[in-house]
mmCIF file with all atom_site columns, C-alpha atoms in Angstrom:
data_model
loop_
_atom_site.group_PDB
_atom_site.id
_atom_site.type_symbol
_atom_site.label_atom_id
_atom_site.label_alt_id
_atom_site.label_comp_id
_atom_site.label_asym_id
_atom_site.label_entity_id
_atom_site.label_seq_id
_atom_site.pdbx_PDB_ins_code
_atom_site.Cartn_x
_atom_site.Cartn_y
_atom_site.Cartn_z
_atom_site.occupancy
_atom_site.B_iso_or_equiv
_atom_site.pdbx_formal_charge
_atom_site.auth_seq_id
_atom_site.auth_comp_id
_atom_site.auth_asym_id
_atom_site.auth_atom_id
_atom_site.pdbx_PDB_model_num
ATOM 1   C CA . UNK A 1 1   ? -16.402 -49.142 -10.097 1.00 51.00 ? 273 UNK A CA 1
ATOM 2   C CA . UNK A 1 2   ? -13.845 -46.482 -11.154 1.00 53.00 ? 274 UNK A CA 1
ATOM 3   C CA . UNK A 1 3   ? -16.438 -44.431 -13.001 1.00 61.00 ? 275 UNK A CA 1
ATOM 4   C CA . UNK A 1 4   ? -18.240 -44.336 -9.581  1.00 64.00 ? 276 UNK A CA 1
ATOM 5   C CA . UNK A 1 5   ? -15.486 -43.831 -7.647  1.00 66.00 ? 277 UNK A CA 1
ATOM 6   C CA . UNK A 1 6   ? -14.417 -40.311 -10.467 1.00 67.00 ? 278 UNK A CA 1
ATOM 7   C CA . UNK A 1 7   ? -17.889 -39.533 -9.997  1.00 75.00 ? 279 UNK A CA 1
ATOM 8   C CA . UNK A 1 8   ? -18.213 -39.498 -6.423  1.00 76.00 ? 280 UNK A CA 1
ATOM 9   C CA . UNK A 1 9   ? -14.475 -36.862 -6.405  1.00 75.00 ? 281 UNK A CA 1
ATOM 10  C CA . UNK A 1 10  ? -15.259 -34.851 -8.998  1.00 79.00 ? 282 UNK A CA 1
ATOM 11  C CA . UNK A 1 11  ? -18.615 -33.801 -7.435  1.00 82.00 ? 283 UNK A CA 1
ATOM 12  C CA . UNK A 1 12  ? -16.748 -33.474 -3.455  1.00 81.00 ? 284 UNK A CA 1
ATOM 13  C CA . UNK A 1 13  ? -13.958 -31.256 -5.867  1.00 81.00 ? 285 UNK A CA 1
ATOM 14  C CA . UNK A 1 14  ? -16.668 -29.408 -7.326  1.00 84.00 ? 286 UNK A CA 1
ATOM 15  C CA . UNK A 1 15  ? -18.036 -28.151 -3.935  1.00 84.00 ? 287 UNK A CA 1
ATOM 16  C CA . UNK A 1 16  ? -14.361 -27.606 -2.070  1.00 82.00 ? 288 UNK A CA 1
ATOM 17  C CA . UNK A 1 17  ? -13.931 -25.393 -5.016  1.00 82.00 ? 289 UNK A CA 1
ATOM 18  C CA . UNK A 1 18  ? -17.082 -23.604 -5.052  1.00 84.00 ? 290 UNK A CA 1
ATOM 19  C CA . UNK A 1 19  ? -16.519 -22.843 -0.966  1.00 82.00 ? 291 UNK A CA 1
ATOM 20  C CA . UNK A 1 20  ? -12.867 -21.688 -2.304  1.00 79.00 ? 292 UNK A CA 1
ATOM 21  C CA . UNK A 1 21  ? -13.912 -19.514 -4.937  1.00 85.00 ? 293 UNK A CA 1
ATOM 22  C CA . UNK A 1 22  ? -16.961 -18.210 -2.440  1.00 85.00 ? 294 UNK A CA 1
ATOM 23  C CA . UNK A 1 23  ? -13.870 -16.995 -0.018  1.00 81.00 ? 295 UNK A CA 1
ATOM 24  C CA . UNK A 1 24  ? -11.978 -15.486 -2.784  1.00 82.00 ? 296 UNK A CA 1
ATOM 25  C CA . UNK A 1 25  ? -15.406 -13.059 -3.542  1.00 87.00 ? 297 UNK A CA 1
ATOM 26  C CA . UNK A 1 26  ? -14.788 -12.489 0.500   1.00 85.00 ? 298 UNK A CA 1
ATOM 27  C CA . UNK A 1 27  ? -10.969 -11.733 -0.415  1.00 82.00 ? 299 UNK A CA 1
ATOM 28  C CA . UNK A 1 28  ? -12.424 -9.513  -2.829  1.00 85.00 ? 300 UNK A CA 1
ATOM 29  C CA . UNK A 1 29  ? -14.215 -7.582  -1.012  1.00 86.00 ? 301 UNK A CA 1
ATOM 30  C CA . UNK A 1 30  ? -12.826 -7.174  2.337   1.00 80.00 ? 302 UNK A CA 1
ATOM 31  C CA . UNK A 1 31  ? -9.625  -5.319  -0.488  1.00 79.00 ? 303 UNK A CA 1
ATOM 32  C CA . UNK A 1 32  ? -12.136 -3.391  -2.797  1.00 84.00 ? 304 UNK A CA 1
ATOM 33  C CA . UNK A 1 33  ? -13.960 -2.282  1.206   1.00 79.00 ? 305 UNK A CA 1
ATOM 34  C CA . UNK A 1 34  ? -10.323 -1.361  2.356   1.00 71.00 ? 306 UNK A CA 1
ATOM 35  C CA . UNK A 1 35  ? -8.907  0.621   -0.759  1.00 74.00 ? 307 UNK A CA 1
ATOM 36  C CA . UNK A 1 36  ? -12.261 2.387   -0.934  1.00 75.00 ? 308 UNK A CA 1
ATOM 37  C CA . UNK A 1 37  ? -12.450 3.528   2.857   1.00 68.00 ? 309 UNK A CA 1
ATOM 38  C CA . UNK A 1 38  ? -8.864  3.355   3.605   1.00 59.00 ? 310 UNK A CA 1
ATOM 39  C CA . UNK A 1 39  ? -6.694  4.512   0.602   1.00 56.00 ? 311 UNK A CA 1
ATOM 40  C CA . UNK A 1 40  ? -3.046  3.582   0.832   1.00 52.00 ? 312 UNK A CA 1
ATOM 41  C CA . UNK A 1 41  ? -3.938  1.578   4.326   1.00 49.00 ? 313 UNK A CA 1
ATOM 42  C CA . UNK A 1 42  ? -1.021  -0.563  6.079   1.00 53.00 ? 314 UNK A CA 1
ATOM 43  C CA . UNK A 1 43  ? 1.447   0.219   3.234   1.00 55.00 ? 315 UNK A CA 1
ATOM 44  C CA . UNK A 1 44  ? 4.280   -1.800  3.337   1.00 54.00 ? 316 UNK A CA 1
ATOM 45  C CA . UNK A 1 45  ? 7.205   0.152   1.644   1.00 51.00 ? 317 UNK A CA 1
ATOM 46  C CA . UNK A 1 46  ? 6.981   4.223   1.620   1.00 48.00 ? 318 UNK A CA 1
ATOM 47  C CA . UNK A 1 47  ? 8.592   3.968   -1.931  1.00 50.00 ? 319 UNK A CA 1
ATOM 48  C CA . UNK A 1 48  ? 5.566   2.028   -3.176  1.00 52.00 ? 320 UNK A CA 1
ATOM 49  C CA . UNK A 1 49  ? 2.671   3.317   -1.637  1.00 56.00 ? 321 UNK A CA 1
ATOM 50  C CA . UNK A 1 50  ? 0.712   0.972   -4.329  1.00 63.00 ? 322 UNK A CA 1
ATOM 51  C CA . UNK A 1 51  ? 2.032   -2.214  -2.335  1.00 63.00 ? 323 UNK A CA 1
ATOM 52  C CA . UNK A 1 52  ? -0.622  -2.174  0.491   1.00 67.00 ? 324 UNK A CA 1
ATOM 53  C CA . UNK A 1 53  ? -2.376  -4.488  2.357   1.00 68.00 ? 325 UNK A CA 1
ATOM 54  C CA . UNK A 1 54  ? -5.749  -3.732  0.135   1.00 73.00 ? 326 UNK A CA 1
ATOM 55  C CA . UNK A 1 55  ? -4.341  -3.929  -2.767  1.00 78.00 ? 327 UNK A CA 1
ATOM 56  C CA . UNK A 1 56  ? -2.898  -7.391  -1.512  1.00 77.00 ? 328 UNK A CA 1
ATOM 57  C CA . UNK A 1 57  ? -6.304  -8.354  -0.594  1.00 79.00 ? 329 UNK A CA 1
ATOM 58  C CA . UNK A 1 58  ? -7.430  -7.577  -3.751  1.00 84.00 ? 330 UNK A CA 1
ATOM 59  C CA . UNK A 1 59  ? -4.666  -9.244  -6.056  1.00 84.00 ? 331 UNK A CA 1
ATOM 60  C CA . UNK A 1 60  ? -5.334  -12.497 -3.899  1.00 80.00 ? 332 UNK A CA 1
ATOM 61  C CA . UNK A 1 61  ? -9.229  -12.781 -3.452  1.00 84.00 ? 333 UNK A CA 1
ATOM 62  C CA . UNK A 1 62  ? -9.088  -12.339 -8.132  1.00 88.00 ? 334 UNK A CA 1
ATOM 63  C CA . UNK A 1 63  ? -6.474  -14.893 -7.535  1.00 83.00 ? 335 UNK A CA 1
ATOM 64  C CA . UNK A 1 64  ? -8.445  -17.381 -5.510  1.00 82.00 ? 336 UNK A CA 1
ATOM 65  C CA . UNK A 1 65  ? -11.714 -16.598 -7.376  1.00 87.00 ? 337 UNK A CA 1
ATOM 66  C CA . UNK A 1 66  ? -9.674  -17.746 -10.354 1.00 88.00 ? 338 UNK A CA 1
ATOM 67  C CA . UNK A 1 67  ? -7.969  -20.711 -9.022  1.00 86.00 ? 339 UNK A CA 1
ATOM 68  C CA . UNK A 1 68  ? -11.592 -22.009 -7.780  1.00 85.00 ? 340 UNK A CA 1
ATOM 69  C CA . UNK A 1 69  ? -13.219 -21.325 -11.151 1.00 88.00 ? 341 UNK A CA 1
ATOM 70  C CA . UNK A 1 70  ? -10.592 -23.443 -13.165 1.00 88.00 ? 342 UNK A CA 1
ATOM 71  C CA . UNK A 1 71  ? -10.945 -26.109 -10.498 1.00 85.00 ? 343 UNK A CA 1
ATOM 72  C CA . UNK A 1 72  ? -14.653 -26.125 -10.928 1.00 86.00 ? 344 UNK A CA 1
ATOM 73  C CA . UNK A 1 73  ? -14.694 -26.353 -14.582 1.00 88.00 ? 345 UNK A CA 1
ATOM 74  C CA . UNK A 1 74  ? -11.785 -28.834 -14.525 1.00 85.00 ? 346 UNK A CA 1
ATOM 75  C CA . UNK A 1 75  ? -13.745 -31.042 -11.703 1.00 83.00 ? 347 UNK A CA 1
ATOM 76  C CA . UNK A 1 76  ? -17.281 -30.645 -13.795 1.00 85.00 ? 348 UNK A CA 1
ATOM 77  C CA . UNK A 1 77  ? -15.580 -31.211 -17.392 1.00 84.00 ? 349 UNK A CA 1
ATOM 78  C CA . UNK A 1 78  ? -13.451 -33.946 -16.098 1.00 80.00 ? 350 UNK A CA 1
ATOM 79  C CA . UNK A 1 79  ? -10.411 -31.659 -17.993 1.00 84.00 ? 351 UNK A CA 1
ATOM 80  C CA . UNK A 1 80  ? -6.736  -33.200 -17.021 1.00 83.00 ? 352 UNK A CA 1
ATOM 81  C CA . UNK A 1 81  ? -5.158  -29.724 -17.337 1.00 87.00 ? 353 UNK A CA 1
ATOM 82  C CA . UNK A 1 82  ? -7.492  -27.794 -15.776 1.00 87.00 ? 354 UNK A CA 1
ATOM 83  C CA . UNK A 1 83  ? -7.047  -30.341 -12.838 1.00 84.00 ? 355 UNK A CA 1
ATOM 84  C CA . UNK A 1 84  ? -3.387  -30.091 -13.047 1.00 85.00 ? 356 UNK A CA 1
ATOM 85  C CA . UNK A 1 85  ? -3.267  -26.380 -13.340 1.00 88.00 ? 357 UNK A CA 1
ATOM 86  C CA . UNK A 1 86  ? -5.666  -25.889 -10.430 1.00 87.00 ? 358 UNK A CA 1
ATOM 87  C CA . UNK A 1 87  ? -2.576  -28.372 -8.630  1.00 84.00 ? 359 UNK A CA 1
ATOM 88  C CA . UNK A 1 88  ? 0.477   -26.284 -9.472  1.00 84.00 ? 360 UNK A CA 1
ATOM 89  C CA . UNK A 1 89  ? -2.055  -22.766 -8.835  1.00 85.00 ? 361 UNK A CA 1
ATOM 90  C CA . UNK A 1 90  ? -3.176  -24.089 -5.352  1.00 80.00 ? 362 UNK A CA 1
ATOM 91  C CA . UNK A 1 91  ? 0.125   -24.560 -4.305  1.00 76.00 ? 363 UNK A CA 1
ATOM 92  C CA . UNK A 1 92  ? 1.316   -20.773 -4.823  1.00 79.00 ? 364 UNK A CA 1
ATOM 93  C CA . UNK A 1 93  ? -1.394  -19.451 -2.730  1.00 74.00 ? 365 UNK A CA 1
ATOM 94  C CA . UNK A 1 94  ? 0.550   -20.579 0.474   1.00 70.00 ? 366 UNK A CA 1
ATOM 95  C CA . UNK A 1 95  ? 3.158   -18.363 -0.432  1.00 72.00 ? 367 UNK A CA 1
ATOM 96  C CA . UNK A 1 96  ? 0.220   -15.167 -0.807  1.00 70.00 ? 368 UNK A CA 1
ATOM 97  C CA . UNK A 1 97  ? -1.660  -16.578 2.352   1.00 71.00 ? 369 UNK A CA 1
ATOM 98  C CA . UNK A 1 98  ? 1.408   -16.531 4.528   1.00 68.00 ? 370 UNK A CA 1
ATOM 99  C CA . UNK A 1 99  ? 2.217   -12.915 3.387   1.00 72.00 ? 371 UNK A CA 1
ATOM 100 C CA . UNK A 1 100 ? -1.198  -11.507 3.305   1.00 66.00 ? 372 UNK A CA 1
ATOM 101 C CA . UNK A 1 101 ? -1.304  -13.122 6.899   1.00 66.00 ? 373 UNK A CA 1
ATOM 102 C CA . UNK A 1 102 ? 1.477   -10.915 8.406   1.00 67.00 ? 374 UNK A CA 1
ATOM 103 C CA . UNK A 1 103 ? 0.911   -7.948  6.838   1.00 63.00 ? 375 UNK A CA 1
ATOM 104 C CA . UNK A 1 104 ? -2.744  -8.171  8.594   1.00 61.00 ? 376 UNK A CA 1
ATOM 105 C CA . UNK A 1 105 ? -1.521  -8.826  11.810  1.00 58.00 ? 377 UNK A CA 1
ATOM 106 C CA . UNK A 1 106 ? 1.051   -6.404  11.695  1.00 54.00 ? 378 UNK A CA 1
ATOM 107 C CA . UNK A 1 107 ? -1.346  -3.419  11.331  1.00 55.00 ? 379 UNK A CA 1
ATOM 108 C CA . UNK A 1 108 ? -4.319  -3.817  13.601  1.00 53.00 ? 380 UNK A CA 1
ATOM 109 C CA . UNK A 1 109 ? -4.591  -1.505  15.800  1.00 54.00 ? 381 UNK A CA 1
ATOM 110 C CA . UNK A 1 110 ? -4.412  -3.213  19.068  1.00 57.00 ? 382 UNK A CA 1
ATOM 111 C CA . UNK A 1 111 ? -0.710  -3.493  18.671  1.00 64.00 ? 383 UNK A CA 1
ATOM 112 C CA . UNK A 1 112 ? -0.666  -0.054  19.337  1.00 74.00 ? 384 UNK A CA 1
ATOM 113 C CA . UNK A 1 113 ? 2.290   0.731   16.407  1.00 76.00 ? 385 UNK A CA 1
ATOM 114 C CA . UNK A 1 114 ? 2.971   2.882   13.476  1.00 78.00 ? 386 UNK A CA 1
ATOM 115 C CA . UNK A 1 115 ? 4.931   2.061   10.356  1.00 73.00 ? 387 UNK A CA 1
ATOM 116 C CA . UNK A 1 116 ? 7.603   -1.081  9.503   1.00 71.00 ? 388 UNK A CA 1
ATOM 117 C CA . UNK A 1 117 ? 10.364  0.816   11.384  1.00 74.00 ? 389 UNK A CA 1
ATOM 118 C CA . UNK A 1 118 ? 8.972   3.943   13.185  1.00 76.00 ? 390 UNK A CA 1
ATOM 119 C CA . UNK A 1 119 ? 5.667   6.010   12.177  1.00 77.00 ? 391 UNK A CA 1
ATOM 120 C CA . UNK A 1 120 ? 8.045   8.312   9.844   1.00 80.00 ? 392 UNK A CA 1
ATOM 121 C CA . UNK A 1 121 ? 7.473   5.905   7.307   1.00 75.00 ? 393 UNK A CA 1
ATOM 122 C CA . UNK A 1 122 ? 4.140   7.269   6.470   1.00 78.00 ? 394 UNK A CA 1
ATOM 123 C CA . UNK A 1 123 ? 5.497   10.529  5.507   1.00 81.00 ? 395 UNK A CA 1
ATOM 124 C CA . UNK A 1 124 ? 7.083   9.573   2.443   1.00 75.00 ? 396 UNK A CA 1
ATOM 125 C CA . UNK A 1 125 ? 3.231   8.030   1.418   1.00 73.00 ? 397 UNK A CA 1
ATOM 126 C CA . UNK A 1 126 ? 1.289   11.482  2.370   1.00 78.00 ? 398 UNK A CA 1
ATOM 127 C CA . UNK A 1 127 ? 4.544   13.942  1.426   1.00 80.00 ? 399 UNK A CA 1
ATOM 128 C CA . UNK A 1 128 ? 2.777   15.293  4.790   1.00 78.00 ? 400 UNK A CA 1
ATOM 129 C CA . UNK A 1 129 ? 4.031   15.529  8.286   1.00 81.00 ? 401 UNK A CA 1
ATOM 130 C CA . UNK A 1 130 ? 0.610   12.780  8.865   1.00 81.00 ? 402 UNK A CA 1
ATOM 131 C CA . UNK A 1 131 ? 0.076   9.441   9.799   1.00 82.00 ? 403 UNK A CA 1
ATOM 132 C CA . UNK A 1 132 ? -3.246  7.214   9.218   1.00 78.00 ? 404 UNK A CA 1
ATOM 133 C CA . UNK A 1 133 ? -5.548  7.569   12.224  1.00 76.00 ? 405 UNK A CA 1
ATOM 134 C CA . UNK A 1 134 ? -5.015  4.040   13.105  1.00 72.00 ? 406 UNK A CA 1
ATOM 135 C CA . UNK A 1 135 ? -1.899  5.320   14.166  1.00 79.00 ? 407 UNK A CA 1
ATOM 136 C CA . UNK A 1 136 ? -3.396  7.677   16.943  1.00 82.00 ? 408 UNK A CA 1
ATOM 137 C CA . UNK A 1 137 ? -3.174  7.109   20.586  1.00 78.00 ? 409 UNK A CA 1
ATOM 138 C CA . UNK A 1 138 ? -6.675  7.776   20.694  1.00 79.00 ? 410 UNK A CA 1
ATOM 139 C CA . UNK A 1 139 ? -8.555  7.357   17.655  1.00 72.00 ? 411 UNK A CA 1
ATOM 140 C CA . UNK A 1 140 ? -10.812 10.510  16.083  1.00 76.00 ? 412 UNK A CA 1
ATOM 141 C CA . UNK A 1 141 ? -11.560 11.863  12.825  1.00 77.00 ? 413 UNK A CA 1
ATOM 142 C CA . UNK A 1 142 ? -7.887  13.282  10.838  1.00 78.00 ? 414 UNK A CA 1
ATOM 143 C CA . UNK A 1 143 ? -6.154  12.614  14.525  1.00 82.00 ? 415 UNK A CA 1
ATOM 144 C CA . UNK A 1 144 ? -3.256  11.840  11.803  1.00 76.00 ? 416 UNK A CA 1
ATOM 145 C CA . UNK A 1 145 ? -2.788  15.306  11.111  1.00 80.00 ? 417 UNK A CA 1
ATOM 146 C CA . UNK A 1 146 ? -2.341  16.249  14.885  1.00 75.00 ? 418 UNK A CA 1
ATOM 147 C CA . UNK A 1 147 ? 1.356   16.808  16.660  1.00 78.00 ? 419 UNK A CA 1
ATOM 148 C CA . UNK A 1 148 ? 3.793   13.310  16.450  1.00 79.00 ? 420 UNK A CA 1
ATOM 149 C CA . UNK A 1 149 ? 3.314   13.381  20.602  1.00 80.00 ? 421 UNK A CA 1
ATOM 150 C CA . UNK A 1 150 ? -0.324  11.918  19.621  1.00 81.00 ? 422 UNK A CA 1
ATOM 151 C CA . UNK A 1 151 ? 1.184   8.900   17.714  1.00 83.00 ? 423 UNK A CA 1
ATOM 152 C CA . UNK A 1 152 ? 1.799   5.500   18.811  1.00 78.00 ? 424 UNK A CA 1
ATOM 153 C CA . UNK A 1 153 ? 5.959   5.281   18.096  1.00 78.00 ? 425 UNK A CA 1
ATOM 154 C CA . UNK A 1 154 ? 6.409   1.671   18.433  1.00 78.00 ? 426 UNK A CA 1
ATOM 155 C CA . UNK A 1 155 ? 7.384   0.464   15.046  1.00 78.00 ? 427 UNK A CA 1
ATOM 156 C CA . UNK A 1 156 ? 5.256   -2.536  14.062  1.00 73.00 ? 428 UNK A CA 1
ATOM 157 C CA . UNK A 1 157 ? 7.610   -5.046  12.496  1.00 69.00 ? 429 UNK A CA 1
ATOM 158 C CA . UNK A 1 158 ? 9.378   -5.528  16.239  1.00 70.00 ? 430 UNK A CA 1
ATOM 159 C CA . UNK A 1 159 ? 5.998   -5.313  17.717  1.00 68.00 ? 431 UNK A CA 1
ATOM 160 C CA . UNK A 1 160 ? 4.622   -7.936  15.711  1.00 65.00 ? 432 UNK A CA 1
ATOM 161 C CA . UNK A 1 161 ? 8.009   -10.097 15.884  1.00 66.00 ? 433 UNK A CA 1
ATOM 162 C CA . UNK A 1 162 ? 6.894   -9.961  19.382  1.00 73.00 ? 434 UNK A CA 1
ATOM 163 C CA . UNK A 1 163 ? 3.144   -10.631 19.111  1.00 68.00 ? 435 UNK A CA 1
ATOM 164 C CA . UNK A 1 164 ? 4.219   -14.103 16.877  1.00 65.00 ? 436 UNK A CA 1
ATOM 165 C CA . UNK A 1 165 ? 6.610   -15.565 19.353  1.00 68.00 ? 437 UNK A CA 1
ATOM 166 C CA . UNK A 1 166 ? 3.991   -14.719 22.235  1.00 72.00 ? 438 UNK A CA 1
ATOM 167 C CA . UNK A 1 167 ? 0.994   -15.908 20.447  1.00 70.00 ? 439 UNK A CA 1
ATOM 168 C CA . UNK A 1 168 ? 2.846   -18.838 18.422  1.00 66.00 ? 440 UNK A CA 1
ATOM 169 C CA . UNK A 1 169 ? 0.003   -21.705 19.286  1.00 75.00 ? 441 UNK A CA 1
ATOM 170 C CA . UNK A 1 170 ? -3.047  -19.989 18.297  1.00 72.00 ? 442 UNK A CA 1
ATOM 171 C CA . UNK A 1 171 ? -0.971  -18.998 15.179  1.00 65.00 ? 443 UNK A CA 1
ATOM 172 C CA . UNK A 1 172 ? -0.196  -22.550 14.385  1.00 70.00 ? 444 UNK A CA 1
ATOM 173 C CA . UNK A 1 173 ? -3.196  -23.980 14.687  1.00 77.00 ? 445 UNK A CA 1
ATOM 174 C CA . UNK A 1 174 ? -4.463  -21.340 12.175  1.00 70.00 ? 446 UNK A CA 1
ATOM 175 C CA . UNK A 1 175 ? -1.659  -22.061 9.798   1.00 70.00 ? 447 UNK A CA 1
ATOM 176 C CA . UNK A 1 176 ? -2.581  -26.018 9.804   1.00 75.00 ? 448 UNK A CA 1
ATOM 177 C CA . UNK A 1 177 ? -5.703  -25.660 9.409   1.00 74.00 ? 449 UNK A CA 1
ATOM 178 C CA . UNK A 1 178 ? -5.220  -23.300 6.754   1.00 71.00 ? 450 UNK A CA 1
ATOM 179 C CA . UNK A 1 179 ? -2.332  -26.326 5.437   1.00 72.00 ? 451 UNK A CA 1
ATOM 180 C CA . UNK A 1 180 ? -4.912  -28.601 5.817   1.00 78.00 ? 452 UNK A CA 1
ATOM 181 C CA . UNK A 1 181 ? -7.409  -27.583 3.974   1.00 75.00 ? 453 UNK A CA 1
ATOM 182 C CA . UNK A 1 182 ? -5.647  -26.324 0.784   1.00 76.00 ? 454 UNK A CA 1
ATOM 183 C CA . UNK A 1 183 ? -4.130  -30.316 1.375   1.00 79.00 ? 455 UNK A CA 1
ATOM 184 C CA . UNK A 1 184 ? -7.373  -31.541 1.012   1.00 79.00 ? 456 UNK A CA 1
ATOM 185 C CA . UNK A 1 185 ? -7.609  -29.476 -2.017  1.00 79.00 ? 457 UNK A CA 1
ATOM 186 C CA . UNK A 1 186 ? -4.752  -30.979 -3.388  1.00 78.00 ? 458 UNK A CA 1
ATOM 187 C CA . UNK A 1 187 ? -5.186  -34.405 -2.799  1.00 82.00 ? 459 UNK A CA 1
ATOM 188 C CA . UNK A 1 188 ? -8.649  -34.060 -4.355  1.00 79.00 ? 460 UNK A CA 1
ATOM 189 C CA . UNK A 1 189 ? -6.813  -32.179 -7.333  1.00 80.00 ? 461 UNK A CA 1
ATOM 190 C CA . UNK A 1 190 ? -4.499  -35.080 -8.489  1.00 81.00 ? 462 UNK A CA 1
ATOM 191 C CA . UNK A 1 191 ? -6.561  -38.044 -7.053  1.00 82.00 ? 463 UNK A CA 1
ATOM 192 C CA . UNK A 1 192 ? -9.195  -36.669 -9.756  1.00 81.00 ? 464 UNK A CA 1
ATOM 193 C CA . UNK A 1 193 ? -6.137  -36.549 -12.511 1.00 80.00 ? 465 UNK A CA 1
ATOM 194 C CA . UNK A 1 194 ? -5.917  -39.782 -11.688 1.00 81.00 ? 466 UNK A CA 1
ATOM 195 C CA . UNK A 1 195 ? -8.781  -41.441 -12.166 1.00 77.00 ? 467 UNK A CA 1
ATOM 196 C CA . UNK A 1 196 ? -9.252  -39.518 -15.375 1.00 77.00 ? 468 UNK A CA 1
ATOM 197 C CA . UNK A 1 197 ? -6.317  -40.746 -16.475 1.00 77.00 ? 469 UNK A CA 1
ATOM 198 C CA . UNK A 1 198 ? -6.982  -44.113 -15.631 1.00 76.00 ? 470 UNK A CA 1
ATOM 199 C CA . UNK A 1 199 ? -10.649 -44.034 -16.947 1.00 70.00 ? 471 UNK A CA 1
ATOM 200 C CA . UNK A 1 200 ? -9.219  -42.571 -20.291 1.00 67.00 ? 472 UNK A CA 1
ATOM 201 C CA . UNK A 1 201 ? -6.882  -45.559 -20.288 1.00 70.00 ? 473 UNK A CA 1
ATOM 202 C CA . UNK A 1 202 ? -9.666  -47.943 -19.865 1.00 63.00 ? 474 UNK A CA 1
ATOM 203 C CA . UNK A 1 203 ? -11.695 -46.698 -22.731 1.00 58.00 ? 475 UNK A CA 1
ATOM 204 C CA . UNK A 1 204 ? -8.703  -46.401 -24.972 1.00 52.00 ? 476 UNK A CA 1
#
């Protein structure tokens, strides 16, 4: 009974991780896509123009990929610390999601804002009186390069602050689905410790 019972979570672990490590290649890509077409796009400090949202894509879809190989092997070798590592691993990624998840949101265009605190942050990144074109009133080719009066001025950490409190359902229902299903993760995580524990036990 408690071999079938292992056997029936390591396979449903074996899948939730394969979906997980599918949407870290997404991660991936969607970074890789960005830092190939965008450069130094939604940088979020002028004095590291490295620290941008693609390379945060980037850093978490490798991260994700990784977490939902060792989960995979762990589920499909029946490994205790593999399973406990993919545990401790899965619960970090909240702290990346929830960050990755701002930074997003705070530079689409359709809030209509340039820089954290006004579009003379970008500056610093070009050591050019410029701006990304995202940051034009109306969008064309190097519209960056054109006079400040063509620039949305709105800085986007106060437009976004306002975005969030306006927009707070839809937001959290995202977030618990997003709890949720990393929950799920979890619970499948250390339920499968357990019953390799206990099998261990048994043939001890």
């Amino acid at each position: 009974m408690a071999r079938g019972c292992l056997q029936g979570v390591k396979y449903l672990m074996f899948a939730f991780n394969l979906l997980f490590w599918l949407g870290g290649c997404g991660i991936l890509g969607v970074g890789i896509w960005l830092a190939a077409t965008q450069g130094n796009f939604a940088t979020l400090s002028s004095s590291f123009p490295s620290l941008s949202a693609a390379n945060l894509l980037i850093v978490t879809g490798t991260f994700v990929m990784a977490i939902g190989f060792v989960g995979c092997i762990g589920a499909i070798k029946e490994n205790k610390c593999l399973l406990l590592t993919f545990f401790v691993l899965l619960l970090l990624v909240f702290l990346l999601e929830a960050s990755l998840a701002i930074l997003f949101f705070a530079y689409t265009d359709k809030f209509r804002c340039c820089g954290v605190s006004n579009y003379t942050d970008w500056f610093e990144v070009y050591n050019a009186t410029r701006v990304p074109d995202s940051c034009c009133l109306e969008f064309s080719e190097s519209c960056g390069l054109h006079a400040p009066g063509t620039w949305w001025k709105a800085p986007c950490y106060e437009t976004v602050k306002v975005w969030l409190q306006e927009n707070l359902l839809a937001v959290g229902v995202f977030g618990l689905c997003t709890a949720l299903v990393q929950i799920l993760g979890l619970t499948f995580a250390m339920t499968m410790y357990c019953q390799v524990v206990k099998a261990d036990t048994y043939c001890a």
